[in-house]
mmCIF file of N, CA and C and ligand atoms in Angstrom:
data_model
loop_
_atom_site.group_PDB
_atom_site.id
_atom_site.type_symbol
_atom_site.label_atom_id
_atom_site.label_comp_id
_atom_site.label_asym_id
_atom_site.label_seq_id
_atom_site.Cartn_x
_atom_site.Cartn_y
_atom_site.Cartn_z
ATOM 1 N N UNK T 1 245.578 133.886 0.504
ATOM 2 C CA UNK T 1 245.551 134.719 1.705
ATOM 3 C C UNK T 1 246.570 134.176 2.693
ATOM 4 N N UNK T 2 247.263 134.939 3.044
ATOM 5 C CA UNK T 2 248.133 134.589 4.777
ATOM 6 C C UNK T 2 247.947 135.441 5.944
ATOM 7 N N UNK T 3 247.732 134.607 6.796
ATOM 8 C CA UNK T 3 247.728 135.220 7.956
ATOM 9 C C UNK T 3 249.076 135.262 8.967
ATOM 10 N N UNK T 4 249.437 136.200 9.526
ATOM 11 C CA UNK T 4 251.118 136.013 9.905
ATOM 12 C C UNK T 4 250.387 136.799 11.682
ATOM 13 N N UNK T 5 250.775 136.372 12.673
ATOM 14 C CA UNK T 5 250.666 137.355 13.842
ATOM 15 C C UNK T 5 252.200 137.992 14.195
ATOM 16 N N UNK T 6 251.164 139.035 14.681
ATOM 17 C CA UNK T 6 252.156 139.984 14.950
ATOM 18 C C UNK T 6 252.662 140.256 16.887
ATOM 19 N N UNK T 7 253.504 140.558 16.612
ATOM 20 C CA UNK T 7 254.143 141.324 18.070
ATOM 21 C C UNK T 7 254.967 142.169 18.308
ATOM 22 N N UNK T 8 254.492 143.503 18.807
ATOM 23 C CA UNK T 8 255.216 144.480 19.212
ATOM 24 C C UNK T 8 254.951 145.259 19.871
ATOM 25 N N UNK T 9 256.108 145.530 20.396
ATOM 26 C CA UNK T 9 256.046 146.669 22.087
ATOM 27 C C UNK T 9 254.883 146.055 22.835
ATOM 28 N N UNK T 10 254.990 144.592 23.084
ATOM 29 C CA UNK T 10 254.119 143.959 23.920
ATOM 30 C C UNK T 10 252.640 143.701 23.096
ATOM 31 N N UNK T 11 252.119 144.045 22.452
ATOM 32 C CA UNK T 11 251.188 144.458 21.653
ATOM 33 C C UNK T 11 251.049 142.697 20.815
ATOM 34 N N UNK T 12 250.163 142.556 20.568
ATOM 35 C CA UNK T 12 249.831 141.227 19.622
ATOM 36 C C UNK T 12 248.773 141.641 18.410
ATOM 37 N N UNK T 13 248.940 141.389 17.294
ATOM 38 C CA UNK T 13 247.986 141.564 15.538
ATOM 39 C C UNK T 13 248.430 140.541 14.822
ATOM 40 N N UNK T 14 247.425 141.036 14.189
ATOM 41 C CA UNK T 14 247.439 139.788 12.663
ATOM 42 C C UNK T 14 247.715 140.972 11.349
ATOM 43 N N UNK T 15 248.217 140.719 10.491
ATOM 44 C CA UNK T 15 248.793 140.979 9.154
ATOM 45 C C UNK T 15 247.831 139.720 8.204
ATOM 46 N N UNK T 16 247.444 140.345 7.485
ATOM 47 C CA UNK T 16 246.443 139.474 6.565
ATOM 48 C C UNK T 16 246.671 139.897 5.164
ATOM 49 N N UNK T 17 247.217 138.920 4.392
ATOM 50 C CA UNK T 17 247.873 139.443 2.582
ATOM 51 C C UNK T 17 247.155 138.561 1.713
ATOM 52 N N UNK T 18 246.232 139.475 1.272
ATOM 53 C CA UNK T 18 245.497 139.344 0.258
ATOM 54 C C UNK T 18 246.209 138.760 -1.299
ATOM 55 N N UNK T 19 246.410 138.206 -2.029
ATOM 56 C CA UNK T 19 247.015 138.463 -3.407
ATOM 57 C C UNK T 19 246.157 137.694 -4.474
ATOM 58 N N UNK T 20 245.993 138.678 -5.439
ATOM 59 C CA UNK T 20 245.176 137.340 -6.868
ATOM 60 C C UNK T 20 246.561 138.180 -7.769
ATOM 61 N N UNK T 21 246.232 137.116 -8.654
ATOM 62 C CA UNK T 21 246.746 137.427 -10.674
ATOM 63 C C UNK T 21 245.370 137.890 -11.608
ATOM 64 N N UNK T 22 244.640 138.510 -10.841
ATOM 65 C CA UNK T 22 243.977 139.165 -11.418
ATOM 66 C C UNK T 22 244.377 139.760 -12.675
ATOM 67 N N UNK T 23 243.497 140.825 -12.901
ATOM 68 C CA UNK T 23 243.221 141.605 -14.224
ATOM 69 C C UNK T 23 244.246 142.926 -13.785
ATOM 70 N N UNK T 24 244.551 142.710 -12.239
ATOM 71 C CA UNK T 24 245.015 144.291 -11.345
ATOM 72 C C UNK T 24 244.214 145.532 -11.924
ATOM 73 N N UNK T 25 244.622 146.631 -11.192
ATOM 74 C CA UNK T 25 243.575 147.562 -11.113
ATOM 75 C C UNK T 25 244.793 149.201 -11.703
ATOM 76 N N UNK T 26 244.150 149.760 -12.888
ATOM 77 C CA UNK T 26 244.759 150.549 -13.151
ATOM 78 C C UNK T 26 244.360 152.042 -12.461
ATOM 79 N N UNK T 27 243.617 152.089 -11.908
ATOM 80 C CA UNK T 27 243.576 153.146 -11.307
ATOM 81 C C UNK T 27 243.413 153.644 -10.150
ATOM 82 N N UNK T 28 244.400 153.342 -8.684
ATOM 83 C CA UNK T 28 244.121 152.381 -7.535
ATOM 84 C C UNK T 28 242.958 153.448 -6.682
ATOM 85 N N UNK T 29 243.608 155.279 -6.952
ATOM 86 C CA UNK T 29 243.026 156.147 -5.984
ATOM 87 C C UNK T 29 241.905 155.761 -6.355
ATOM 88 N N UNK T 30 241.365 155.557 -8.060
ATOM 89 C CA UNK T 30 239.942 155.959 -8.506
ATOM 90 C C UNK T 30 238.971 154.304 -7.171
ATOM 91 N N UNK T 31 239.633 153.285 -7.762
ATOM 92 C CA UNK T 31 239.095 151.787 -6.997
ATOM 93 C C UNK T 31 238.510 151.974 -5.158
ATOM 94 N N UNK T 32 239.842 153.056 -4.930
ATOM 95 C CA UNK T 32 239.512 153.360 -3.718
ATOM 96 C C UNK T 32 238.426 154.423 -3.099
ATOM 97 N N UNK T 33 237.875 155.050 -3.533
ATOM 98 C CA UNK T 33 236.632 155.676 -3.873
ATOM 99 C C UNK T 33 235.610 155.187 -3.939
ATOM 100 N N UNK T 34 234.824 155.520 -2.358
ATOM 101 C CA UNK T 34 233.540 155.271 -2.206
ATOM 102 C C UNK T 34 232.225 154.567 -3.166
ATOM 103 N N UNK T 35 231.719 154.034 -3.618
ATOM 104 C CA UNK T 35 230.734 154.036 -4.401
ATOM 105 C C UNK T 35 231.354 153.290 -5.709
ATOM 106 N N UNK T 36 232.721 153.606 -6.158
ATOM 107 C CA UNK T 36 233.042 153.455 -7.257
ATOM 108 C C UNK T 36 233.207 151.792 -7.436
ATOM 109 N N UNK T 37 232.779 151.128 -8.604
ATOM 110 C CA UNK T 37 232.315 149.397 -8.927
ATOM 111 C C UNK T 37 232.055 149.570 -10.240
ATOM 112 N N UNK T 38 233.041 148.599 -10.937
ATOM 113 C CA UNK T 38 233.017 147.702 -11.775
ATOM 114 C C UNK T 38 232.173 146.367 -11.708
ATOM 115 N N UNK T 39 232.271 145.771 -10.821
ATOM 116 C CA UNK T 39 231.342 144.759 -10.628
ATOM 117 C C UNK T 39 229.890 145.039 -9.957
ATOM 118 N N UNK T 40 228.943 146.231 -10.738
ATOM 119 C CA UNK T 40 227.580 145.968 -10.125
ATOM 120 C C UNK T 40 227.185 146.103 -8.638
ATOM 121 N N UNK T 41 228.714 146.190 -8.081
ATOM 122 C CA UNK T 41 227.876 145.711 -6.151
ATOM 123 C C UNK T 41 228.088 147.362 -5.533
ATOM 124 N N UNK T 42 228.349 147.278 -4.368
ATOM 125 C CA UNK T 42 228.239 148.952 -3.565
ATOM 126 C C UNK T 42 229.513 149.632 -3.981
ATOM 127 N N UNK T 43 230.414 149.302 -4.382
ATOM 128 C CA UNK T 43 231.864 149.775 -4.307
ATOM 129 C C UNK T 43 232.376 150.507 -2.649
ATOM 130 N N UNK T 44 232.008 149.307 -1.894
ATOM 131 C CA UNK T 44 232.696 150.085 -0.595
ATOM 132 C C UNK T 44 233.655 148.970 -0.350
ATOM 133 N N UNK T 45 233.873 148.099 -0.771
ATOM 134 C CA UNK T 45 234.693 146.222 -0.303
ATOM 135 C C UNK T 45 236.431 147.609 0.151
ATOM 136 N N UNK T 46 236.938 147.669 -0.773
ATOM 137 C CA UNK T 46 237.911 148.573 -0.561
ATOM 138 C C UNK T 46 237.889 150.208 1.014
ATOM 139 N N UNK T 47 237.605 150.826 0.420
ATOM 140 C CA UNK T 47 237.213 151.987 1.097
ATOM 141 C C UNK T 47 236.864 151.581 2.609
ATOM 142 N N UNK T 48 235.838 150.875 3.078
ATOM 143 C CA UNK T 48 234.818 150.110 4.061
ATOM 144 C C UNK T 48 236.432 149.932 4.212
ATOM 145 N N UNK T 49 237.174 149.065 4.127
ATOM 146 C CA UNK T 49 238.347 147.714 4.386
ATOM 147 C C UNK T 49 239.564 148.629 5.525
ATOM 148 N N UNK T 50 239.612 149.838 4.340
ATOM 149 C CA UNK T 50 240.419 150.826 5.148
ATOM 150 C C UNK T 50 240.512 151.603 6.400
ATOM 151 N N UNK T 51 238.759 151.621 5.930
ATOM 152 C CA UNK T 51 238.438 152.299 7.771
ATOM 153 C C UNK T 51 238.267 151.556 8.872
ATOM 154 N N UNK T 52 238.382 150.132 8.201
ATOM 155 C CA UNK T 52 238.226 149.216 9.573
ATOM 156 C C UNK T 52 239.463 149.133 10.386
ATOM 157 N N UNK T 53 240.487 149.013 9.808
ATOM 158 C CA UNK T 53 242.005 148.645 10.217
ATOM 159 C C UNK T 53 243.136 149.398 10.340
ATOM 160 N N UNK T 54 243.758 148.967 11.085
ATOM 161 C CA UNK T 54 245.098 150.155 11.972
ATOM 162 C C UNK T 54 246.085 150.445 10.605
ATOM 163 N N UNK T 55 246.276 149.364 9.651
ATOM 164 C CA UNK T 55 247.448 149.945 8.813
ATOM 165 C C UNK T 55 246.198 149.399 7.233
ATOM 166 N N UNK T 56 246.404 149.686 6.311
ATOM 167 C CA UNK T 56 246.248 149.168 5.440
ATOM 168 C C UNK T 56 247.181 149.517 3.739
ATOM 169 N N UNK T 57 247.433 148.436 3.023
ATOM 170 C CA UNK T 57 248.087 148.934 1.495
ATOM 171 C C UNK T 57 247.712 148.066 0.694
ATOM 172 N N UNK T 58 247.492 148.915 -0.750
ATOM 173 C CA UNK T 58 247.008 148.195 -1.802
ATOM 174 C C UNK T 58 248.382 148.507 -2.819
ATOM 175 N N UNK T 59 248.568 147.330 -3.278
ATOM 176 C CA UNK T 59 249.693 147.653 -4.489
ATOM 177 C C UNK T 59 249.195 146.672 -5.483
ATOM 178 N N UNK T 60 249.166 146.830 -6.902
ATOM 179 C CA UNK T 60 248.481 146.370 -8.203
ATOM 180 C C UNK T 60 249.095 146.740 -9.379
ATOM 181 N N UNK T 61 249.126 146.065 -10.124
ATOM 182 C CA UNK T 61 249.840 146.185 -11.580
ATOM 183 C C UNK T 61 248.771 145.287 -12.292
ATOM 184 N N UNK T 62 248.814 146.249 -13.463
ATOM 185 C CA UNK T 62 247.875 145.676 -14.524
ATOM 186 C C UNK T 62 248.543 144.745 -15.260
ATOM 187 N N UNK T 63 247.294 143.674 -15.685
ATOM 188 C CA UNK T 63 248.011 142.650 -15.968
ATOM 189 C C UNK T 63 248.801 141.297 -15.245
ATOM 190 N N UNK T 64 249.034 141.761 -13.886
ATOM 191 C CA UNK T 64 250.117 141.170 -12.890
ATOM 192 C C UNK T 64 249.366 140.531 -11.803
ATOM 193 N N UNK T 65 248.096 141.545 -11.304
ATOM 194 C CA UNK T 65 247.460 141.258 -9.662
ATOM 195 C C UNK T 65 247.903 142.181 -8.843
ATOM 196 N N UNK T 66 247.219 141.751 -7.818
ATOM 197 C CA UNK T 66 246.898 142.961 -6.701
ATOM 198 C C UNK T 66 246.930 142.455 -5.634
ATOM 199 N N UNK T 67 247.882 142.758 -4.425
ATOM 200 C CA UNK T 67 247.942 142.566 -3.261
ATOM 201 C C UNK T 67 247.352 143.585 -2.175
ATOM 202 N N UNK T 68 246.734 143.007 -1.105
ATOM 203 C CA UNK T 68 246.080 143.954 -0.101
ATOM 204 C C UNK T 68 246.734 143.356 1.022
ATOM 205 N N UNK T 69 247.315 144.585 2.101
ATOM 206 C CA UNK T 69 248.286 144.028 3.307
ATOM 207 C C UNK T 69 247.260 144.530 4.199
ATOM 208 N N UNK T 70 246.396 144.211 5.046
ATOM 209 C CA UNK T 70 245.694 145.271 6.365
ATOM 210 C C UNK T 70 246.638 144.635 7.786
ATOM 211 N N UNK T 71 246.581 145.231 8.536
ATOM 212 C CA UNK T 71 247.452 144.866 10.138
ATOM 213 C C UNK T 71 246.728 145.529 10.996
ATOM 214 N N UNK T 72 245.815 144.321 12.323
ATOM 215 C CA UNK T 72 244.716 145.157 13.203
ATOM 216 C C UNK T 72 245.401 144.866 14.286
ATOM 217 N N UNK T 73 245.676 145.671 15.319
ATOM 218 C CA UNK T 73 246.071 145.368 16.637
ATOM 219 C C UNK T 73 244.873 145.075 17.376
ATOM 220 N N UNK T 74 245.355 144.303 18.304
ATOM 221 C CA UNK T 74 244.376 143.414 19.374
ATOM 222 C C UNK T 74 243.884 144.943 20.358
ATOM 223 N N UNK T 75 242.904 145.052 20.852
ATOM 224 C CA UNK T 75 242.772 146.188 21.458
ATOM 225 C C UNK T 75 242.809 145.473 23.132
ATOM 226 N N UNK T 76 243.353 146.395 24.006
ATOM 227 C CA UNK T 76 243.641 145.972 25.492
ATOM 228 C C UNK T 76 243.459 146.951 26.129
HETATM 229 N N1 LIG P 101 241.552 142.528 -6.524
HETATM 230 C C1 LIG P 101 241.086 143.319 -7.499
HETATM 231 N N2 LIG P 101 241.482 143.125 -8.786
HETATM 232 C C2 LIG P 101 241.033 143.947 -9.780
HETATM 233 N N3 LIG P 101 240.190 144.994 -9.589
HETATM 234 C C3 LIG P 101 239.776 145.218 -8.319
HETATM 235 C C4 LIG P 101 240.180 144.405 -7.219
HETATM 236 N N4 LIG P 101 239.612 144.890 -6.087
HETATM 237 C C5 LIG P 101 238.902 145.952 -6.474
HETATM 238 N N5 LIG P 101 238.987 146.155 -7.807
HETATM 239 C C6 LIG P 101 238.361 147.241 -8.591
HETATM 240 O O1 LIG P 101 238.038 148.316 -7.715
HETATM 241 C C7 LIG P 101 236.610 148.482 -7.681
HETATM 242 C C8 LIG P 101 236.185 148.876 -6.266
HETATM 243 O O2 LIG P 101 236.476 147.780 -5.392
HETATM 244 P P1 LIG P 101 235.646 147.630 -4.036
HETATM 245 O O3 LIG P 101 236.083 146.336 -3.396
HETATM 246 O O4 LIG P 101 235.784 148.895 -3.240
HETATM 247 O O5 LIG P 101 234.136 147.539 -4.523
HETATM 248 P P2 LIG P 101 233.389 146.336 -5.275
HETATM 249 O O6 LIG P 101 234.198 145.073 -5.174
HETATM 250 O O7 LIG P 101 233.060 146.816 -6.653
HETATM 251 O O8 LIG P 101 232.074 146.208 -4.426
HETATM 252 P P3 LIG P 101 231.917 145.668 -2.930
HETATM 253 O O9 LIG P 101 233.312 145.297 -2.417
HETATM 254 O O10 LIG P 101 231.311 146.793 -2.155
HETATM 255 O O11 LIG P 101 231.033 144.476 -3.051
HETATM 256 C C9 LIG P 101 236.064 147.158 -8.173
HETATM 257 O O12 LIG P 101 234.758 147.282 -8.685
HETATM 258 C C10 LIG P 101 237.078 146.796 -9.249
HETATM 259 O O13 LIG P 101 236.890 147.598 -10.406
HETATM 260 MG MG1 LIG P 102 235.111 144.387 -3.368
#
């Protein structure tokens, strides 16, 4: 994980980059879908992640790993 802060147009955030060498995920829209889990639990870790934060991206290759970028601005 890294955390990098941000600044712009006066504005201050954090950028937070997720990355494993996972198994990556071949089917990113399906992963991103409510409910949907492979591992047994709620399938919201994703979905939930998106609605919390001002920017978010998932990019993944099978085989390779999967990076998650979210960026929250400080609210003022
Ligand atoms: N980093 C990852 N590498 C490989 N597959 C992933 C990764 N993150 C998510 N997935 C796949 O996408 C599915 C949905 O992910 P999501 O985080 O939304 O739910 P979950 O992890 O199953 O459950 P929850 O996060 O609610 O505990 C996972 O079950 C898994 O199949
Ligand atoms: Mg999860």
């Amino acid at each position: 994980m890294l955390i990098e802060e941000l600044s712009r147009d006066g504005k201050s955030g954090l950028r937070l980059t997720f990355e494993d060498r996972g198994p990556g995920i071949p089917d990113v829209n399906r992963a991103m879908t409510d409910g949907y889990t492979t591992a047994g639990s709620m399938g919201l870790g994703l979905g939930g992640t998106r609605r919390l934060v001002n920017e978010f991206e998932i990019k993944s290759t099978v085989g390779v790993g999967t990076t998650v970028t979210v960026v929250q601005w400080k609210r003022r």
